[in-house]
mmCIF file of C-alpha atoms in Angstrom:
data_model
loop_
_atom_site.group_PDB
_atom_site.id
_atom_site.type_symbol
_atom_site.label_atom_id
_atom_site.label_comp_id
_atom_site.label_asym_id
_atom_site.label_seq_id
_atom_site.Cartn_x
_atom_site.Cartn_y
_atom_site.Cartn_z
ATOM 1 C CA MET A 1 8.220 -6.261 3.934
ATOM 2 C CA ASP A 2 5.123 -7.057 6.005
ATOM 3 C CA LYS A 3 5.853 -10.786 5.910
ATOM 4 C CA LEU A 4 9.329 -10.244 7.322
ATOM 5 C CA GLU A 5 8.006 -7.953 10.057
ATOM 6 C CA ILE A 6 5.211 -10.350 11.010
ATOM 7 C CA GLU A 7 7.650 -13.238 11.271
ATOM 8 C CA ASN A 8 10.099 -11.057 13.164
ATOM 9 C CA SER A 9 7.447 -10.315 15.810
ATOM 10 C CA LEU A 10 8.004 -13.828 17.194
ATOM 11 C CA TYR A 11 11.688 -13.149 17.739
ATOM 12 C CA MET A 12 10.894 -10.029 19.762
ATOM 13 C CA CYS A 13 9.536 -12.330 22.515
ATOM 14 C CA PRO A 14 12.561 -14.553 23.319
ATOM 15 C CA PRO A 15 12.589 -17.495 23.799
ATOM 16 C CA GLY A 16 9.094 -17.373 22.228
ATOM 17 C CA PRO A 17 5.564 -16.010 22.830
ATOM 18 C CA HIS A 18 3.259 -17.672 25.354
ATOM 19 C CA ALA A 19 0.293 -16.842 23.127
ATOM 20 C CA VAL A 20 -0.537 -15.555 19.663
ATOM 21 C CA LEU A 21 -3.758 -13.537 19.701
ATOM 22 C CA LEU A 22 -5.553 -13.679 16.354
ATOM 23 C CA VAL A 23 -7.600 -10.468 16.421
ATOM 24 C CA ILE A 24 -10.917 -10.480 14.540
ATOM 25 C CA GLU A 25 -13.738 -7.928 14.621
ATOM 26 C CA LEU A 26 -17.003 -9.711 15.386
ATOM 27 C CA GLY A 27 -18.703 -7.985 12.465
ATOM 28 C CA THR A 28 -16.210 -9.416 9.966
ATOM 29 C CA ALA A 29 -17.521 -12.004 7.495
ATOM 30 C CA VAL A 30 -14.900 -14.742 7.330
ATOM 31 C CA ASN A 31 -15.346 -15.603 3.644
ATOM 32 C CA ALA A 32 -12.988 -17.703 1.505
ATOM 33 C CA THR A 33 -10.694 -14.734 0.778
ATOM 34 C CA TYR A 34 -10.403 -13.776 4.455
ATOM 35 C CA GLN A 35 -9.871 -17.406 5.438
ATOM 36 C CA ARG A 36 -7.069 -17.768 2.868
ATOM 37 C CA SER A 37 -5.468 -14.561 4.126
ATOM 38 C CA VAL A 38 -5.452 -15.851 7.728
ATOM 39 C CA GLN A 39 -3.900 -19.132 6.547
ATOM 40 C CA ASP A 40 -1.205 -17.269 4.589
ATOM 41 C CA HIS A 41 -0.311 -15.120 7.591
ATOM 42 C CA MET A 42 -0.298 -17.943 10.120
ATOM 43 C CA SER A 43 1.728 -20.199 7.789
ATOM 44 C CA LEU A 44 4.649 -17.798 8.302
ATOM 45 C CA PHE A 45 4.973 -19.315 11.790
ATOM 46 C CA GLY A 46 4.485 -23.020 11.019
ATOM 47 C CA ASP A 47 1.647 -25.435 11.930
ATOM 48 C CA ASP A 48 2.527 -25.670 15.637
ATOM 49 C CA VAL A 49 1.549 -22.048 16.188
ATOM 50 C CA TRP A 50 -2.162 -22.977 16.222
ATOM 51 C CA LYS A 51 -1.606 -24.809 19.537
ATOM 52 C CA HIS A 52 -0.618 -21.464 21.049
ATOM 53 C CA THR A 53 -3.291 -19.309 19.384
ATOM 54 C CA ILE A 54 -6.407 -17.735 20.883
ATOM 55 C CA ILE A 55 -8.937 -15.822 18.789
ATOM 56 C CA LEU A 56 -9.471 -12.384 20.280
ATOM 57 C CA PHE A 57 -12.849 -11.019 19.180
ATOM 58 C CA THR A 58 -13.159 -7.224 19.315
ATOM 59 C CA MET A 59 -16.105 -4.837 18.895
ATOM 60 C CA SER A 60 -18.391 -7.084 20.954
ATOM 61 C CA ASP A 61 -20.924 -4.217 21.111
ATOM 62 C CA TRP A 62 -21.671 -5.076 17.457
ATOM 63 C CA LEU A 63 -23.410 -8.272 18.631
ATOM 64 C CA GLY A 64 -26.346 -6.479 20.209
ATOM 65 C CA VAL A 65 -28.561 -9.115 21.821
ATOM 66 C CA LYS A 66 -26.775 -11.981 20.041
ATOM 67 C CA THR A 67 -24.324 -14.216 21.860
ATOM 68 C CA VAL A 68 -20.841 -14.842 20.463
ATOM 69 C CA GLU A 69 -21.783 -18.531 20.100
ATOM 70 C CA GLU A 70 -24.696 -17.572 17.843
ATOM 71 C CA ARG A 71 -22.342 -15.383 15.799
ATOM 72 C CA ILE A 72 -19.864 -18.270 15.363
ATOM 73 C CA GLU A 73 -22.620 -20.696 14.352
ATOM 74 C CA SER A 74 -23.845 -18.268 11.685
ATOM 75 C CA ASP A 75 -20.481 -18.171 9.867
ATOM 76 C CA GLU A 76 -18.752 -21.307 8.517
ATOM 77 C CA GLY A 77 -15.446 -19.457 8.210
ATOM 78 C CA LEU A 78 -15.565 -18.483 11.889
ATOM 79 C CA GLN A 79 -16.365 -22.076 12.812
ATOM 80 C CA TRP A 80 -13.286 -23.206 10.902
ATOM 81 C CA LEU A 81 -11.081 -20.681 12.742
ATOM 82 C CA VAL A 82 -12.456 -21.560 16.158
ATOM 83 C CA ASN A 83 -11.864 -25.264 15.446
ATOM 84 C CA LYS A 84 -8.268 -24.526 14.359
ATOM 85 C CA CYS A 85 -7.756 -22.888 17.769
ATOM 86 C CA GLU A 86 -9.370 -25.836 19.565
ATOM 87 C CA ASN A 87 -12.312 -23.684 20.681
ATOM 88 C CA ARG A 88 -10.117 -21.045 22.365
ATOM 89 C CA TYR A 89 -11.484 -17.521 22.042
ATOM 90 C CA HIS A 90 -12.050 -14.410 24.120
ATOM 91 C CA ILE A 91 -14.182 -11.281 23.662
ATOM 92 C CA LEU A 92 -13.122 -7.706 24.303
ATOM 93 C CA ASN A 93 -15.667 -4.928 24.610
ATOM 94 C CA ASN A 94 -13.942 -1.872 23.134
ATOM 95 C CA LEU A 95 -16.428 0.438 24.842
ATOM 96 C CA GLU A 96 -15.205 -0.737 28.255
ATOM 97 C CA GLY A 97 -11.540 0.225 28.049
ATOM 98 C CA ASN A 98 -11.154 0.430 31.836
ATOM 99 C CA ASN A 99 -12.683 -2.990 32.484
ATOM 100 C CA ARG A 100 -9.724 -4.887 33.963
ATOM 101 C CA GLU A 101 -11.823 -8.004 34.503
ATOM 102 C CA GLN A 102 -11.978 -8.842 30.785
ATOM 103 C CA VAL A 103 -8.152 -8.659 30.610
ATOM 104 C CA LYS A 104 -7.844 -10.813 33.750
ATOM 105 C CA VAL A 105 -10.052 -13.497 32.167
ATOM 106 C CA LEU A 106 -7.951 -13.385 28.975
ATOM 107 C CA LEU A 107 -4.734 -13.974 30.952
ATOM 108 C CA GLU A 108 -6.399 -16.872 32.762
ATOM 109 C CA LYS A 109 -7.280 -18.435 29.402
ATOM 110 C CA ILE A 110 -3.658 -18.067 28.298
ATOM 111 C CA GLU A 111 -2.510 -19.853 31.472
ATOM 112 C CA GLU A 112 -5.016 -22.675 30.818
ATOM 113 C CA MET A 113 -3.552 -23.034 27.331
ATOM 114 C CA TRP A 114 -0.021 -23.351 28.830
ATOM 115 C CA ALA A 115 -1.188 -26.210 31.002
ATOM 116 C CA GLU A 116 -2.674 -28.074 28.041
ATOM 117 C CA ASN A 117 0.427 -27.701 25.839
ATOM 118 C CA ASP A 118 3.656 -29.657 26.177
ATOM 119 C CA ASP A 119 5.557 -26.349 26.086
ATOM 120 C CA PRO A 120 4.329 -23.195 27.852
ATOM 121 C CA TYR A 121 5.443 -21.035 24.923
ATOM 122 C CA TYR A 122 5.851 -21.310 21.170
ATOM 123 C CA GLU A 123 9.545 -22.039 20.676
ATOM 124 C CA VAL A 124 11.107 -20.080 17.824
ATOM 125 C CA ASP A 125 13.830 -21.294 15.477
ATOM 126 C CA GLN A 126 16.967 -19.409 16.510
ATOM 127 C CA ARG A 127 18.677 -20.179 13.192
ATOM 128 C CA ARG A 128 15.793 -18.527 11.362
ATOM 129 C CA ALA A 129 16.084 -15.549 13.708
ATOM 130 C CA ALA A 130 19.756 -15.153 12.696
ATOM 131 C CA GLU A 131 18.801 -15.456 9.000
ATOM 132 C CA MET A 132 16.198 -12.736 9.392
ATOM 133 C CA GLU A 133 18.658 -10.412 11.081
ATOM 134 C CA THR A 134 21.011 -10.891 8.125
ATOM 135 C CA LEU A 135 18.159 -10.197 5.681
ATOM 136 C CA ARG A 136 17.237 -7.048 7.601
ATOM 137 C CA GLU A 137 20.828 -5.744 7.608
ATOM 138 C CA ASP A 138 21.207 -6.508 3.886
ATOM 139 C CA ALA A 139 17.959 -4.664 3.065
ATOM 140 C CA ASP A 140 19.060 -1.656 5.164
ATOM 141 C CA LYS A 141 22.339 -1.470 3.239
ATOM 142 C CA ARG A 142 20.583 -1.726 -0.130
ATOM 143 C CA ALA A 143 18.099 0.981 0.848
ATOM 144 C CA GLU A 144 20.893 3.330 1.939
ATOM 145 C CA LYS A 145 22.827 2.628 -1.254
ATOM 146 C CA MET A 146 19.754 3.287 -3.384
ATOM 147 C CA LYS A 147 19.075 6.560 -1.583
ATOM 148 C CA LYS A 148 22.631 7.777 -2.219
ATOM 149 C CA ILE A 149 22.511 6.774 -5.900
ATOM 150 C CA ILE A 150 19.206 8.612 -6.444
ATOM 151 C CA GLU A 151 20.479 11.732 -4.646
ATOM 152 C CA ARG A 152 23.707 11.716 -6.691
ATOM 153 C CA GLN A 153 21.788 11.190 -9.933
ATOM 154 C CA SER A 154 19.487 14.095 -9.077
ATOM 155 C CA ARG A 155 22.437 16.419 -8.388
ATOM 156 C CA VAL A 156 24.201 15.466 -11.629
ATOM 157 C CA LEU A 157 21.075 15.935 -13.761
ATOM 158 C CA LYS A 158 20.346 19.326 -12.189
ATOM 159 C CA GLU A 159 23.875 20.426 -13.069
ATOM 160 C CA ILE A 160 23.614 19.115 -16.643
ATOM 161 C CA PHE A 161 20.248 20.770 -17.336
ATOM 162 C CA LYS A 162 20.906 23.889 -15.254
ATOM 163 C CA GLU A 163 20.970 26.196 -18.261
ATOM 164 C CA GLU A 164 18.000 24.500 -19.927
ATOM 165 C CA ARG A 165 15.555 24.411 -17.018
ATOM 166 C CA GLN A 166 12.174 25.462 -18.281
ATOM 167 C CA SER A 167 9.875 28.018 -16.726
ATOM 168 C CA LEU A 168 6.398 26.737 -17.471
ATOM 169 C CA SER A 169 3.147 28.656 -17.136
ATOM 170 C CA GLU A 170 1.134 25.428 -17.310
ATOM 171 C CA LEU A 171 1.695 21.867 -16.064
ATOM 172 C CA ARG A 172 -0.370 18.936 -17.310
ATOM 173 C CA VAL A 173 -0.350 15.506 -15.647
ATOM 174 C CA VAL A 174 -2.272 12.253 -16.104
ATOM 175 C CA LEU A 175 -3.016 10.049 -13.080
ATOM 176 C CA LEU A 176 -3.117 6.271 -13.614
ATOM 177 C CA GLY A 177 -3.823 3.734 -10.884
ATOM 178 C CA GLN A 178 -6.070 1.042 -9.477
ATOM 179 C CA LYS A 179 -9.305 1.708 -7.641
ATOM 180 C CA GLY A 180 -8.530 2.438 -4.000
ATOM 181 C CA SER A 181 -4.945 3.430 -4.773
ATOM 182 C CA GLY A 182 -5.447 6.976 -3.486
ATOM 183 C CA LYS A 183 -5.608 8.409 -6.991
ATOM 184 C CA SER A 184 -8.510 10.793 -6.317
ATOM 185 C CA ALA A 185 -7.012 11.828 -2.984
ATOM 186 C CA ALA A 186 -3.704 12.574 -4.753
ATOM 187 C CA ARG A 187 -5.562 14.711 -7.288
ATOM 188 C CA ASN A 188 -7.200 16.672 -4.458
ATOM 189 C CA ARG A 189 -3.805 17.043 -2.780
ATOM 190 C CA ILE A 190 -2.167 18.423 -5.946
ATOM 191 C CA LEU A 191 -4.995 20.913 -6.541
ATOM 192 C CA PHE A 192 -5.613 21.689 -2.839
ATOM 193 C CA MET A 193 -9.232 20.597 -3.218
ATOM 194 C CA GLU A 194 -11.353 19.636 -0.245
ATOM 195 C CA LYS A 195 -11.528 15.936 0.607
ATOM 196 C CA ASN A 196 -14.944 15.339 -0.987
ATOM 197 C CA GLU A 197 -14.757 17.984 -3.706
ATOM 198 C CA GLY A 198 -15.504 16.435 -7.091
ATOM 199 C CA PHE A 199 -16.689 13.237 -5.382
ATOM 200 C CA LYS A 200 -20.225 13.306 -6.828
ATOM 201 C CA LYS A 201 -19.047 13.814 -10.375
ATOM 202 C CA ASP A 202 -16.450 11.052 -10.127
ATOM 203 C CA ASN A 203 -19.063 8.697 -8.700
ATOM 204 C CA GLU A 204 -21.293 9.287 -11.707
ATOM 205 C CA ASP A 205 -18.480 8.942 -14.253
ATOM 206 C CA GLN A 206 -16.429 6.023 -12.991
ATOM 207 C CA ARG A 207 -15.731 4.820 -16.532
ATOM 208 C CA VAL A 208 -14.557 8.115 -18.022
ATOM 209 C CA SER A 209 -11.487 10.295 -17.522
ATOM 210 C CA VAL A 210 -12.085 13.444 -15.501
ATOM 211 C CA LYS A 211 -10.139 16.695 -15.849
ATOM 212 C CA HIS A 212 -9.615 19.128 -12.972
ATOM 213 C CA GLN A 213 -7.693 22.391 -12.994
ATOM 214 C CA GLY A 214 -6.105 24.585 -10.380
ATOM 215 C CA ASP A 215 -3.347 27.077 -9.766
ATOM 216 C CA PHE A 216 -0.080 26.806 -7.848
ATOM 217 C CA ASP A 217 2.163 29.861 -7.433
ATOM 218 C CA GLY A 218 0.816 31.373 -10.646
ATOM 219 C CA VAL A 219 1.247 28.142 -12.622
ATOM 220 C CA LYS A 220 -1.890 26.609 -14.154
ATOM 221 C CA VAL A 221 -2.077 22.937 -13.171
ATOM 222 C CA SER A 222 -4.276 20.452 -15.080
ATOM 223 C CA VAL A 223 -4.819 16.967 -13.657
ATOM 224 C CA VAL A 224 -6.581 14.333 -15.743
ATOM 225 C CA GLU A 225 -7.610 11.286 -13.723
ATOM 226 C CA ALA A 226 -8.141 8.131 -15.771
ATOM 227 C CA PRO A 227 -10.567 5.505 -14.407
ATOM 228 C CA GLY A 228 -9.109 2.848 -12.134
ATOM 229 C CA TRP A 229 -9.299 -0.929 -12.263
ATOM 230 C CA TYR A 230 -9.700 -3.483 -9.502
ATOM 231 C CA LYS A 231 -6.620 -5.069 -7.965
ATOM 232 C CA ASP A 232 -6.060 -8.737 -8.809
ATOM 233 C CA THR A 233 -8.054 -8.324 -12.038
ATOM 234 C CA LYS A 234 -7.087 -7.552 -15.619
ATOM 235 C CA ALA A 235 -7.667 -3.950 -16.657
ATOM 236 C CA PRO A 236 -10.703 -3.984 -19.008
ATOM 237 C CA ASP A 237 -10.209 -3.240 -22.708
ATOM 238 C CA TRP A 238 -12.308 -0.062 -22.578
ATOM 239 C CA LEU A 239 -9.837 1.377 -20.083
ATOM 240 C CA LYS A 240 -7.106 1.480 -22.745
ATOM 241 C CA HIS A 241 -9.361 3.748 -24.805
ATOM 242 C CA GLU A 242 -9.950 5.976 -21.769
ATOM 243 C CA VAL A 243 -6.229 6.246 -21.038
ATOM 244 C CA HIS A 244 -5.730 7.292 -24.669
ATOM 245 C CA ARG A 245 -8.519 9.862 -24.276
ATOM 246 C CA SER A 246 -7.011 11.184 -21.039
ATOM 247 C CA VAL A 247 -3.856 12.050 -22.985
ATOM 248 C CA SER A 248 -5.850 13.908 -25.644
ATOM 249 C CA MET A 249 -7.533 15.892 -22.832
ATOM 250 C CA CYS A 250 -4.083 17.349 -22.027
ATOM 251 C CA ASP A 251 -3.562 18.946 -25.430
ATOM 252 C CA PRO A 252 -0.834 19.254 -26.720
ATOM 253 C CA GLY A 253 0.108 16.451 -24.282
ATOM 254 C CA PRO A 254 0.878 15.700 -20.623
ATOM 255 C CA HIS A 255 4.215 16.663 -19.122
ATOM 256 C CA THR A 256 4.097 13.597 -16.875
ATOM 257 C CA PHE A 257 2.187 10.372 -16.280
ATOM 258 C CA LEU A 258 1.911 9.758 -12.537
ATOM 259 C CA LEU A 259 1.598 6.023 -11.849
ATOM 260 C CA VAL A 260 -0.167 5.860 -8.483
ATOM 261 C CA VAL A 261 1.022 3.072 -6.174
ATOM 262 C CA PRO A 262 -0.171 2.839 -2.528
ATOM 263 C CA VAL A 263 2.592 1.821 -0.130
ATOM 264 C CA CYS A 264 0.060 0.094 2.142
ATOM 265 C CA ASN A 265 -0.682 -2.638 -0.439
ATOM 266 C CA SER A 266 1.491 -5.353 -1.913
ATOM 267 C CA PHE A 267 2.779 -4.665 -5.434
ATOM 268 C CA ILE A 268 2.991 -7.845 -7.480
ATOM 269 C CA GLU A 269 3.946 -8.797 -11.030
ATOM 270 C CA ASN A 270 0.355 -8.456 -12.248
ATOM 271 C CA ASP A 271 0.226 -4.840 -11.010
ATOM 272 C CA HIS A 272 3.393 -4.058 -12.952
ATOM 273 C CA LYS A 273 2.021 -5.801 -16.039
ATOM 274 C CA GLU A 274 -1.206 -3.749 -16.038
ATOM 275 C CA PHE A 275 0.689 -0.435 -16.066
ATOM 276 C CA VAL A 276 2.842 -1.697 -18.938
ATOM 277 C CA GLU A 277 -0.195 -2.871 -20.929
ATOM 278 C CA LEU A 278 -2.096 0.405 -20.477
ATOM 279 C CA LEU A 279 0.894 2.457 -21.671
ATOM 280 C CA LYS A 280 1.911 0.069 -24.466
ATOM 281 C CA PRO A 281 -0.001 1.934 -27.236
ATOM 282 C CA PHE A 282 2.184 5.013 -26.597
ATOM 283 C CA THR A 283 5.413 3.059 -27.382
ATOM 284 C CA GLU A 284 8.528 2.945 -25.187
ATOM 285 C CA LYS A 285 8.904 6.738 -25.506
ATOM 286 C CA VAL A 286 6.192 7.217 -22.914
ATOM 287 C CA TRP A 287 8.360 5.893 -20.062
ATOM 288 C CA ALA A 288 10.632 8.939 -20.287
ATOM 289 C CA HIS A 289 7.594 10.925 -19.087
ATOM 290 C CA CYS A 290 6.535 8.559 -16.266
ATOM 291 C CA MET A 291 6.989 8.834 -12.513
ATOM 292 C CA VAL A 292 5.723 6.623 -9.680
ATOM 293 C CA LEU A 293 3.600 8.509 -7.152
ATOM 294 C CA PHE A 294 3.495 6.610 -3.865
ATOM 295 C CA THR A 295 0.370 7.328 -1.823
ATOM 296 C CA TRP A 296 -0.490 6.754 1.863
ATOM 297 C CA GLY A 297 3.094 7.663 2.739
ATOM 298 C CA GLU A 298 2.072 8.101 6.391
ATOM 299 C CA TRP A 299 1.761 4.307 6.550
ATOM 300 C CA LEU A 300 5.567 4.034 6.334
ATOM 301 C CA GLY A 301 6.045 5.547 9.789
ATOM 302 C CA LYS A 302 9.778 6.045 10.391
ATOM 303 C CA ARG A 303 10.784 3.886 7.428
ATOM 304 C CA SER A 304 12.109 5.564 4.300
ATOM 305 C CA ILE A 305 10.489 4.967 0.927
ATOM 306 C CA GLU A 306 13.761 3.331 -0.154
ATOM 307 C CA ASP A 307 13.303 0.769 2.656
ATOM 308 C CA HIS A 308 9.900 -0.029 1.218
ATOM 309 C CA ILE A 309 11.174 -0.296 -2.363
ATOM 310 C CA VAL A 310 14.020 -2.728 -1.647
ATOM 311 C CA ARG A 311 11.847 -4.910 0.606
ATOM 312 C CA GLU A 312 8.706 -4.936 -1.535
ATOM 313 C CA GLY A 313 10.351 -6.930 -4.299
ATOM 314 C CA LYS A 314 11.193 -7.286 -7.949
ATOM 315 C CA ALA A 315 7.903 -6.121 -9.531
ATOM 316 C CA LEU A 316 8.035 -2.668 -7.917
ATOM 317 C CA GLN A 317 11.749 -2.295 -8.648
ATOM 318 C CA GLU A 318 11.133 -3.141 -12.319
ATOM 319 C CA LEU A 319 8.395 -0.493 -12.581
ATOM 320 C CA LEU A 320 10.717 2.116 -11.048
ATOM 321 C CA ALA A 321 13.512 1.075 -13.422
ATOM 322 C CA LYS A 322 11.214 1.745 -16.401
ATOM 323 C CA CYS A 323 10.566 5.212 -14.914
ATOM 324 C CA ASP A 324 14.346 5.734 -14.552
ATOM 325 C CA ASN A 325 13.889 5.619 -10.745
ATOM 326 C CA ARG A 326 11.701 8.710 -10.632
ATOM 327 C CA TYR A 327 9.283 8.682 -7.696
ATOM 328 C CA HIS A 328 7.553 10.911 -5.186
ATOM 329 C CA VAL A 329 5.707 10.200 -1.921
ATOM 330 C CA PHE A 330 2.444 11.759 -0.771
ATOM 331 C CA ASN A 331 0.875 11.635 2.664
ATOM 332 C CA LEU A 332 -2.867 11.810 2.079
ATOM 333 C CA ASP A 333 -3.714 13.626 5.288
ATOM 334 C CA TYR A 334 -5.304 16.574 3.467
ATOM 335 C CA SER A 335 -3.050 19.123 5.133
ATOM 336 C CA ASN A 336 -2.522 22.520 3.561
ATOM 337 C CA ASN A 337 1.265 22.125 3.562
ATOM 338 C CA PRO A 338 2.326 23.153 0.032
ATOM 339 C CA ALA A 339 5.884 21.711 0.253
ATOM 340 C CA PRO A 340 5.121 18.132 -0.984
ATOM 341 C CA VAL A 341 3.090 19.509 -3.905
ATOM 342 C CA LYS A 342 5.806 22.035 -4.766
ATOM 343 C CA ASP A 343 8.428 19.257 -4.763
ATOM 344 C CA LEU A 344 6.241 17.075 -7.001
ATOM 345 C CA LEU A 345 5.617 19.862 -9.517
ATOM 346 C CA GLN A 346 9.341 20.666 -9.579
ATOM 347 C CA LYS A 347 9.990 17.031 -10.499
ATOM 348 C CA VAL A 348 7.399 17.352 -13.286
ATOM 349 C CA ILE A 349 9.268 20.419 -14.585
ATOM 350 C CA ASP A 350 12.563 18.498 -14.416
ATOM 351 C CA ILE A 351 11.045 15.653 -16.468
ATOM 352 C CA SER A 352 9.796 18.160 -19.046
ATOM 353 C CA THR A 353 13.250 19.793 -19.175
ATOM 354 C CA ARG A 354 15.010 16.475 -19.773
ATOM 355 C CA ASN A 355 12.521 15.608 -22.529
ATOM 356 C CA SER A 356 12.567 19.100 -24.076
ATOM 357 C CA GLY A 357 8.822 19.392 -23.602
ATOM 358 C CA CYS A 358 5.709 17.359 -22.970
ATOM 359 C CA PHE A 359 4.658 13.958 -24.292
ATOM 360 C CA SER A 360 2.821 14.582 -27.551
ATOM 361 C CA HIS A 361 -0.127 12.266 -28.206
ATOM 362 C CA LYS A 362 0.644 12.731 -31.918
ATOM 363 C CA ASP A 363 3.770 10.622 -31.321
#
């Protein structure tokens, strides 16, 4: 989704942008990973875009007594970037927001770049613009269709299980997700814990599952948080044991496994594979008790979660299919609004009703 939006930004400046400003904080270390990321992003526009690019350094107050030239010389990655832009760069001091002079100098540098180039602006491919508009319209239609299907499915299932809906005095859930996925924040959100509550304990026990308990409208809620793993790496073997232990900590078993997926990160095939591998020891039965919990929902802005799902790609759609398209979205703004938590716990009850109870680790 991000790739399409980044590419689309060019077509919002018809017939093309006069300049592309590559924004970099001066304190950023341009290592191999960062360098590769810049290349991947800029490659969306084609090689000619570098002729129209100026590096815009921000946070110049970070330099202290250093000059920007000294900063560039100290970092090979920065040298590479500056060379790609033919030594074009500008510095903005974020502490001087009303300084119009620094903006005036930037515009002068853009005009100098026009004079040096054969074309004053980066000309976009109009055929590609039309293709992208078609892709956007197709994705919008698929997102709307998905939303209607999910809503209809939810209504039908509620009607089918109307007489069987359980009234539970206790709900038990297991949280699974990568490090940095918002797993701990989601736990705090579910239990209405303060932002840093439980932080010290979790820091000490990063390789063990941690159980927290709370109460919501008279219902006892138990949340077991399994340790996370680093993105772009294979989940370590000891983690499988911990996931197994997290289930036994929910005796007689969890009602739901919440698979935590942040909407602000890409979700690739390897991410899908790691969830599947961690749950494999519990057999295919476990997927009837799984739901995807999207975190950092505020990042979506005005977009719906369905927009994100259809644009993010096959790996995420396959994970949702294994969960029978069960998902929930959390904003992690630490508000005291109980509605999102109430909706989530109702979905957990619905999953338990459909399965006639919790997932038993004895299975």
